[in-house]
Amino acid sequence: SPTRVFHWLLAVTFTGALLTSESDRFLDLHLVLGYTLLGLIAFRLIWGFVGTRYARFRSFLFSPGETADYVSSLVKASPKRYIGHNPAGSIAVFALLGLGIASGLSGVLLLQNVGGEALEEVHEVLSYGMLLVVGIHVGGVLLSSLMHKENLVRAMMTGFKSGPAEEGIRLTHLWLGVIMLLAVLAFWFGYPATGLIPTNSEMTQSQHYDDDDD
């Protein structure tokens, strides 16, 4: 489904962006991944309103009371089971989307020489904040898997989860997931030709010409 394709593409993209953030040598790759992250989140925001039942934001909007009750049930080792996102998982989803948008946009501003070192620090804090939420989210998935005695990681990969037939989803829109994957791959491999950002080699060549003029 598009949601699962989004999920795993976001995981790969964020991991790659984080690993390439400290080296000028991988600046172009970092930029490609940053733009990809923003594009993926833009899709998820739209899909959150028009997507399938459990992908829509309204399906996992919980009140503070419901969230507190769920956390309490976790402490008591008897959590309520949800077919879609549980209250704790919903917090992680919204936090990741918010931090991803803020981190990506701050990176774009830095590319335009806006904000200086202060914004660079903010960008780094946002990125590591996102990493922290990812870690908590993964821990929550593993904990829920143990408590509910079901493999949630496998469910996130296959899209299959046990439950009443009437709560299932008939239309998975697999074609949309395939299109999204192909679009991301096309962007990754075709990025130097887009002209959005000059490659490191082009910047070096431009600098060389400037030095010759001097």
PDB file of C-alpha atoms in Angstrom:
ATOM      1  CA  SER A   1       0.000   0.000   0.000  1.00  0.00           C
ATOM      2  CA  PRO A   2       1.111   3.629  -0.381  1.00  0.00           C
ATOM      3  CA  THR A   3       1.333   3.980   3.399  1.00  0.00           C
ATOM      4  CA  ARG A   4       3.812   1.126   3.730  1.00  0.00           C
ATOM      5  CA  VAL A   5       5.862   2.339   0.757  1.00  0.00           C
ATOM      6  CA  PHE A   6       5.929   5.794   2.349  1.00  0.00           C
ATOM      7  CA  HIS A   7       6.938   4.329   5.709  1.00  0.00           C
ATOM      8  CA  TRP A   8       9.945   2.386   4.445  1.00  0.00           C
ATOM      9  CA  LEU A   9      11.058   5.055   1.977  1.00  0.00           C
ATOM     10  CA  LEU A  10      10.972   7.596   4.804  1.00  0.00           C
ATOM     11  CA  ALA A  11      13.055   5.281   7.004  1.00  0.00           C
ATOM     12  CA  VAL A  12      15.686   4.824   4.286  1.00  0.00           C
ATOM     13  CA  THR A  13      15.678   8.508   3.345  1.00  0.00           C
ATOM     14  CA  PHE A  14      15.991   9.791   6.907  1.00  0.00           C
ATOM     15  CA  THR A  15      18.748   7.305   7.759  1.00  0.00           C
ATOM     16  CA  GLY A  16      20.694   8.285   4.647  1.00  0.00           C
ATOM     17  CA  ALA A  17      20.239  12.007   5.290  1.00  0.00           C
ATOM     18  CA  LEU A  18      21.477  11.610   8.842  1.00  0.00           C
ATOM     19  CA  LEU A  19      24.537   9.608   7.788  1.00  0.00           C
ATOM     20  CA  THR A  20      25.497  12.170   5.129  1.00  0.00           C
ATOM     21  CA  SER A  21      24.888  15.272   7.237  1.00  0.00           C
ATOM     22  CA  GLU A  22      28.423  15.742   8.544  1.00  0.00           C
ATOM     23  CA  SER A  23      30.434  15.532   5.322  1.00  0.00           C
ATOM     24  CA  ASP A  24      30.718  18.084   2.509  1.00  0.00           C
ATOM     25  CA  ARG A  25      31.750  15.208   0.272  1.00  0.00           C
ATOM     26  CA  PHE A  26      28.213  13.841   0.422  1.00  0.00           C
ATOM     27  CA  LEU A  27      26.442  17.215   0.251  1.00  0.00           C
ATOM     28  CA  ASP A  28      24.666  16.436  -3.021  1.00  0.00           C
ATOM     29  CA  LEU A  29      23.389  13.126  -1.676  1.00  0.00           C
ATOM     30  CA  HIS A  30      22.263  14.824   1.533  1.00  0.00           C
ATOM     31  CA  LEU A  31      20.321  17.395  -0.508  1.00  0.00           C
ATOM     32  CA  VAL A  32      18.665  14.716  -2.637  1.00  0.00           C
ATOM     33  CA  LEU A  33      17.560  12.853   0.471  1.00  0.00           C
ATOM     34  CA  GLY A  34      16.360  16.056   2.146  1.00  0.00           C
ATOM     35  CA  TYR A  35      14.176  16.982  -0.825  1.00  0.00           C
ATOM     36  CA  THR A  36      12.908  13.401  -0.956  1.00  0.00           C
ATOM     37  CA  LEU A  37      11.967  13.538   2.732  1.00  0.00           C
ATOM     38  CA  LEU A  38       9.930  16.701   2.188  1.00  0.00           C
ATOM     39  CA  GLY A  39       8.247  15.193  -0.869  1.00  0.00           C
ATOM     40  CA  LEU A  40       7.330  12.027   1.028  1.00  0.00           C
ATOM     41  CA  ILE A  41       5.873  14.009   3.912  1.00  0.00           C
ATOM     42  CA  ALA A  42       3.872  16.162   1.473  1.00  0.00           C
ATOM     43  CA  PHE A  43       2.371  12.949   0.078  1.00  0.00           C
ATOM     44  CA  ARG A  44       1.600  11.660   3.591  1.00  0.00           C
ATOM     45  CA  LEU A  45      -0.182  14.878   4.526  1.00  0.00           C
ATOM     46  CA  ILE A  46      -2.436  14.548   1.493  1.00  0.00           C
ATOM     47  CA  TRP A  47      -2.917  10.815   2.052  1.00  0.00           C
ATOM     48  CA  GLY A  48      -3.859  11.557   5.638  1.00  0.00           C
ATOM     49  CA  PHE A  49      -7.065  13.166   4.357  1.00  0.00           C
ATOM     50  CA  VAL A  50      -7.928  11.125   1.247  1.00  0.00           C
ATOM     51  CA  GLY A  51      -6.249   7.780   1.939  1.00  0.00           C
ATOM     52  CA  THR A  52      -7.526   4.453   3.206  1.00  0.00           C
ATOM     53  CA  ARG A  53      -9.311   4.077   6.541  1.00  0.00           C
ATOM     54  CA  TYR A  54      -6.333   3.570   8.855  1.00  0.00           C
ATOM     55  CA  ALA A  55      -4.108   5.996   6.953  1.00  0.00           C
ATOM     56  CA  ARG A  56      -6.443   8.940   7.536  1.00  0.00           C
ATOM     57  CA  PHE A  57      -5.535  11.236  10.405  1.00  0.00           C
ATOM     58  CA  ARG A  58      -9.060  11.141  11.802  1.00  0.00           C
ATOM     59  CA  SER A  59      -8.650   7.409  12.447  1.00  0.00           C
ATOM     60  CA  PHE A  60      -5.923   8.065  15.003  1.00  0.00           C
ATOM     61  CA  LEU A  61      -6.892  11.367  16.562  1.00  0.00           C
ATOM     62  CA  PHE A  62      -7.188  10.558  20.247  1.00  0.00           C
ATOM     63  CA  SER A  63      -8.119  12.757  23.178  1.00  0.00           C
ATOM     64  CA  PRO A  64      -5.627  13.316  26.022  1.00  0.00           C
ATOM     65  CA  GLY A  65      -7.814  11.099  28.182  1.00  0.00           C
ATOM     66  CA  GLU A  66      -7.707   8.228  25.703  1.00  0.00           C
ATOM     67  CA  THR A  67      -3.943   8.561  25.420  1.00  0.00           C
ATOM     68  CA  ALA A  68      -3.528   8.597  29.208  1.00  0.00           C
ATOM     69  CA  ASP A  69      -5.744   5.510  29.534  1.00  0.00           C
ATOM     70  CA  TYR A  70      -3.683   3.686  26.908  1.00  0.00           C
ATOM     71  CA  VAL A  71      -0.392   4.550  28.597  1.00  0.00           C
ATOM     72  CA  SER A  72      -1.867   3.384  31.890  1.00  0.00           C
ATOM     73  CA  SER A  73      -2.901   0.088  30.293  1.00  0.00           C
ATOM     74  CA  LEU A  74       0.673  -0.308  29.018  1.00  0.00           C
ATOM     75  CA  VAL A  75       2.020   0.082  32.543  1.00  0.00           C
ATOM     76  CA  LYS A  76      -0.455  -2.544  33.718  1.00  0.00           C
ATOM     77  CA  ALA A  77       0.688  -4.833  30.852  1.00  0.00           C
ATOM     78  CA  SER A  78      -2.850  -5.063  29.455  1.00  0.00           C
ATOM     79  CA  PRO A  79      -2.968  -2.570  26.573  1.00  0.00           C
ATOM     80  CA  LYS A  80      -6.025  -2.227  24.375  1.00  0.00           C
ATOM     81  CA  ARG A  81      -5.426  -3.554  20.865  1.00  0.00           C
ATOM     82  CA  TYR A  82      -5.980  -1.330  17.824  1.00  0.00           C
ATOM     83  CA  ILE A  83      -6.092  -2.428  14.197  1.00  0.00           C
ATOM     84  CA  GLY A  84      -4.638   0.938  13.173  1.00  0.00           C
ATOM     85  CA  HIS A  85      -2.410   3.270  15.178  1.00  0.00           C
ATOM     86  CA  ASN A  86      -2.776   3.204  18.941  1.00  0.00           C
ATOM     87  CA  PRO A  87      -2.749   6.498  20.915  1.00  0.00           C
ATOM     88  CA  ALA A  88       0.983   6.288  21.681  1.00  0.00           C
ATOM     89  CA  GLY A  89       1.808   5.450  18.075  1.00  0.00           C
ATOM     90  CA  SER A  90      -0.297   8.357  16.837  1.00  0.00           C
ATOM     91  CA  ILE A  91       1.818  10.781  18.864  1.00  0.00           C
ATOM     92  CA  ALA A  92       4.941   9.376  17.215  1.00  0.00           C
ATOM     93  CA  VAL A  93       3.397   9.787  13.744  1.00  0.00           C
ATOM     94  CA  PHE A  94       2.481  13.440  14.260  1.00  0.00           C
ATOM     95  CA  ALA A  95       5.820  14.173  15.933  1.00  0.00           C
ATOM     96  CA  LEU A  96       7.753  12.616  13.049  1.00  0.00           C
ATOM     97  CA  LEU A  97       5.762  14.538  10.464  1.00  0.00           C
ATOM     98  CA  GLY A  98       6.201  17.822  12.317  1.00  0.00           C
ATOM     99  CA  LEU A  99       9.905  17.358  12.961  1.00  0.00           C
ATOM    100  CA  GLY A 100      10.463  16.157   9.402  1.00  0.00           C
ATOM    101  CA  ILE A 101       8.826  19.266   7.952  1.00  0.00           C
ATOM    102  CA  ALA A 102      10.741  21.590  10.282  1.00  0.00           C
ATOM    103  CA  SER A 103      14.063  19.845   9.645  1.00  0.00           C
ATOM    104  CA  GLY A 104      13.577  19.796   5.872  1.00  0.00           C
ATOM    105  CA  LEU A 105      12.499  23.427   5.603  1.00  0.00           C
ATOM    106  CA  SER A 106      15.345  24.602   7.838  1.00  0.00           C
ATOM    107  CA  GLY A 107      17.722  22.732   5.520  1.00  0.00           C
ATOM    108  CA  VAL A 108      16.250  24.520   2.497  1.00  0.00           C
ATOM    109  CA  LEU A 109      16.701  27.883   4.225  1.00  0.00           C
ATOM    110  CA  LEU A 110      20.319  27.047   5.053  1.00  0.00           C
ATOM    111  CA  LEU A 111      20.884  26.247   1.393  1.00  0.00           C
ATOM    112  CA  GLN A 112      19.720  29.789   0.605  1.00  0.00           C
ATOM    113  CA  ASN A 113      22.211  31.178   3.156  1.00  0.00           C
ATOM    114  CA  VAL A 114      19.441  32.119   5.569  1.00  0.00           C
ATOM    115  CA  GLY A 115      19.852  31.861   9.330  1.00  0.00           C
ATOM    116  CA  GLY A 116      23.583  31.218   9.567  1.00  0.00           C
ATOM    117  CA  GLU A 117      25.037  29.141  12.387  1.00  0.00           C
ATOM    118  CA  ALA A 118      21.977  29.611  14.603  1.00  0.00           C
ATOM    119  CA  LEU A 119      19.666  27.968  12.067  1.00  0.00           C
ATOM    120  CA  GLU A 120      22.279  25.295  11.436  1.00  0.00           C
ATOM    121  CA  GLU A 121      22.130  24.403  15.122  1.00  0.00           C
ATOM    122  CA  VAL A 122      18.327  24.340  14.980  1.00  0.00           C
ATOM    123  CA  HIS A 123      18.463  22.086  11.919  1.00  0.00           C
ATOM    124  CA  GLU A 124      20.751  19.685  13.752  1.00  0.00           C
ATOM    125  CA  VAL A 125      18.610  19.671  16.904  1.00  0.00           C
ATOM    126  CA  LEU A 126      15.475  18.980  14.853  1.00  0.00           C
ATOM    127  CA  SER A 127      17.171  16.120  13.014  1.00  0.00           C
ATOM    128  CA  TYR A 128      18.390  14.460  16.199  1.00  0.00           C
ATOM    129  CA  GLY A 129      15.007  15.086  17.789  1.00  0.00           C
ATOM    130  CA  MET A 130      13.509  13.144  14.908  1.00  0.00           C
ATOM    131  CA  LEU A 131      16.042  10.376  15.512  1.00  0.00           C
ATOM    132  CA  LEU A 132      14.964  10.242  19.170  1.00  0.00           C
ATOM    133  CA  VAL A 133      11.304   9.892  18.201  1.00  0.00           C
ATOM    134  CA  VAL A 134      12.233   7.162  15.706  1.00  0.00           C
ATOM    135  CA  GLY A 135      14.021   5.276  18.481  1.00  0.00           C
ATOM    136  CA  ILE A 136      11.028   5.586  20.814  1.00  0.00           C
ATOM    137  CA  HIS A 137       8.700   4.540  18.000  1.00  0.00           C
ATOM    138  CA  VAL A 138      10.742   1.423  17.218  1.00  0.00           C
ATOM    139  CA  GLY A 139      10.849   0.568  20.914  1.00  0.00           C
ATOM    140  CA  GLY A 140       7.075   0.988  21.116  1.00  0.00           C
ATOM    141  CA  VAL A 141       6.537  -1.295  18.129  1.00  0.00           C
ATOM    142  CA  LEU A 142       8.693  -4.012  19.706  1.00  0.00           C
ATOM    143  CA  LEU A 143       6.962  -3.612  23.071  1.00  0.00           C
ATOM    144  CA  SER A 144       3.505  -3.809  21.490  1.00  0.00           C
ATOM    145  CA  SER A 145       4.587  -6.885  19.532  1.00  0.00           C
ATOM    146  CA  LEU A 146       5.520  -8.631  22.770  1.00  0.00           C
ATOM    147  CA  MET A 147       2.428  -7.554  24.687  1.00  0.00           C
ATOM    148  CA  HIS A 148      -0.028  -8.444  21.931  1.00  0.00           C
ATOM    149  CA  LYS A 149       1.940 -11.507  20.853  1.00  0.00           C
ATOM    150  CA  GLU A 150       1.963 -10.433  17.198  1.00  0.00           C
ATOM    151  CA  ASN A 151       4.726  -9.439  14.812  1.00  0.00           C
ATOM    152  CA  LEU A 152       4.000  -5.769  14.075  1.00  0.00           C
ATOM    153  CA  VAL A 153       7.197  -5.374  12.055  1.00  0.00           C
ATOM    154  CA  ARG A 154       6.004  -8.106   9.702  1.00  0.00           C
ATOM    155  CA  ALA A 155       2.581  -6.464   9.542  1.00  0.00           C
ATOM    156  CA  MET A 156       4.231  -3.174   8.572  1.00  0.00           C
ATOM    157  CA  MET A 157       6.011  -4.972   5.744  1.00  0.00           C
ATOM    158  CA  THR A 158       3.209  -7.211   4.466  1.00  0.00           C
ATOM    159  CA  GLY A 159       0.177  -5.079   5.310  1.00  0.00           C
ATOM    160  CA  PHE A 160      -1.565  -8.057   6.922  1.00  0.00           C
ATOM    161  CA  LYS A 161      -2.799  -7.946  10.504  1.00  0.00           C
ATOM    162  CA  SER A 162      -5.240 -10.281  12.232  1.00  0.00           C
ATOM    163  CA  GLY A 163      -8.645  -8.869  13.074  1.00  0.00           C
ATOM    164  CA  PRO A 164     -12.372  -9.010  12.226  1.00  0.00           C
ATOM    165  CA  ALA A 165     -13.099  -9.199   8.500  1.00  0.00           C
ATOM    166  CA  GLU A 166     -15.314  -6.104   8.609  1.00  0.00           C
ATOM    167  CA  GLU A 167     -12.353  -4.044   9.855  1.00  0.00           C
ATOM    168  CA  GLY A 168     -10.164  -4.949   6.900  1.00  0.00           C
ATOM    169  CA  ILE A 169      -9.389  -2.792   3.860  1.00  0.00           C
ATOM    170  CA  ARG A 170     -10.485  -4.037   0.458  1.00  0.00           C
ATOM    171  CA  LEU A 171      -8.731  -1.480  -1.746  1.00  0.00           C
ATOM    172  CA  THR A 172      -5.032  -1.148  -0.953  1.00  0.00           C
ATOM    173  CA  HIS A 173      -4.145   1.160  -3.891  1.00  0.00           C
ATOM    174  CA  LEU A 174      -0.973  -0.833  -4.552  1.00  0.00           C
ATOM    175  CA  TRP A 175      -0.579   0.940  -7.898  1.00  0.00           C
ATOM    176  CA  LEU A 176      -0.127   4.257  -6.105  1.00  0.00           C
ATOM    177  CA  GLY A 177       2.604   2.800  -3.940  1.00  0.00           C
ATOM    178  CA  VAL A 178       4.413   1.523  -7.040  1.00  0.00           C
ATOM    179  CA  ILE A 179       4.160   4.940  -8.703  1.00  0.00           C
ATOM    180  CA  MET A 180       5.534   6.621  -5.586  1.00  0.00           C
ATOM    181  CA  LEU A 181       8.472   4.225  -5.422  1.00  0.00           C
ATOM    182  CA  LEU A 182       9.278   4.705  -9.106  1.00  0.00           C
ATOM    183  CA  ALA A 183       8.995   8.495  -8.755  1.00  0.00           C
ATOM    184  CA  VAL A 184      11.456   8.529  -5.858  1.00  0.00           C
ATOM    185  CA  LEU A 185      13.920   6.287  -7.697  1.00  0.00           C
ATOM    186  CA  ALA A 186      13.644   8.452 -10.810  1.00  0.00           C
ATOM    187  CA  PHE A 187      14.338  11.552  -8.742  1.00  0.00           C
ATOM    188  CA  TRP A 188      17.345   9.954  -7.050  1.00  0.00           C
ATOM    189  CA  PHE A 189      18.953   8.823 -10.295  1.00  0.00           C
ATOM    190  CA  GLY A 190      17.952  11.874 -12.305  1.00  0.00           C
ATOM    191  CA  TYR A 191      18.682  14.535  -9.718  1.00  0.00           C
ATOM    192  CA  PRO A 192      21.872  16.020 -11.260  1.00  0.00           C
ATOM    193  CA  ALA A 193      19.892  16.752 -14.433  1.00  0.00           C
ATOM    194  CA  THR A 194      17.115  18.643 -12.628  1.00  0.00           C
ATOM    195  CA  GLY A 195      19.219  21.749 -12.154  1.00  0.00           C
ATOM    196  CA  LEU A 196      17.790  22.360  -8.682  1.00  0.00           C
ATOM    197  CA  ILE A 197      21.220  22.430  -7.080  1.00  0.00           C
ATOM    198  CA  PRO A 198      24.624  22.493  -8.801  1.00  0.00           C
ATOM    199  CA  THR A 199      26.714  19.431  -8.043  1.00  0.00           C
ATOM    200  CA  ASN A 200      29.896  19.709  -6.019  1.00  0.00           C
ATOM    201  CA  SER A 201      31.939  19.328  -9.194  1.00  0.00           C
ATOM    202  CA  GLU A 202      30.064  22.200 -10.860  1.00  0.00           C
ATOM    203  CA  MET A 203      30.579  24.444  -7.845  1.00  0.00           C
ATOM    204  CA  THR A 204      34.258  23.586  -7.796  1.00  0.00           C
ATOM    205  CA  GLN A 205      34.542  24.345 -11.515  1.00  0.00           C
ATOM    206  CA  SER A 206      32.743  27.678 -11.050  1.00  0.00           C
ATOM    207  CA  GLN A 207      35.086  28.605  -8.234  1.00  0.00           C
ATOM    208  CA  HIS A 208      38.051  27.671 -10.408  1.00  0.00           C
ATOM    209  CA  TYR A 209      36.867  30.043 -13.146  1.00  0.00           C
ATOM    210  CA  ASP A 210      36.430  32.831 -10.608  1.00  0.00           C
ATOM    211  CA  ASP A 211      39.970  32.315  -9.375  1.00  0.00           C
ATOM    212  CA  ASP A 212      41.265  32.502 -12.944  1.00  0.00           C
ATOM    213  CA  ASP A 213      39.468  35.823 -13.462  1.00  0.00           C
ATOM    214  CA  ASP A 214      41.224  37.244 -10.419  1.00  0.00           C
TER     215      ASP A 214
END
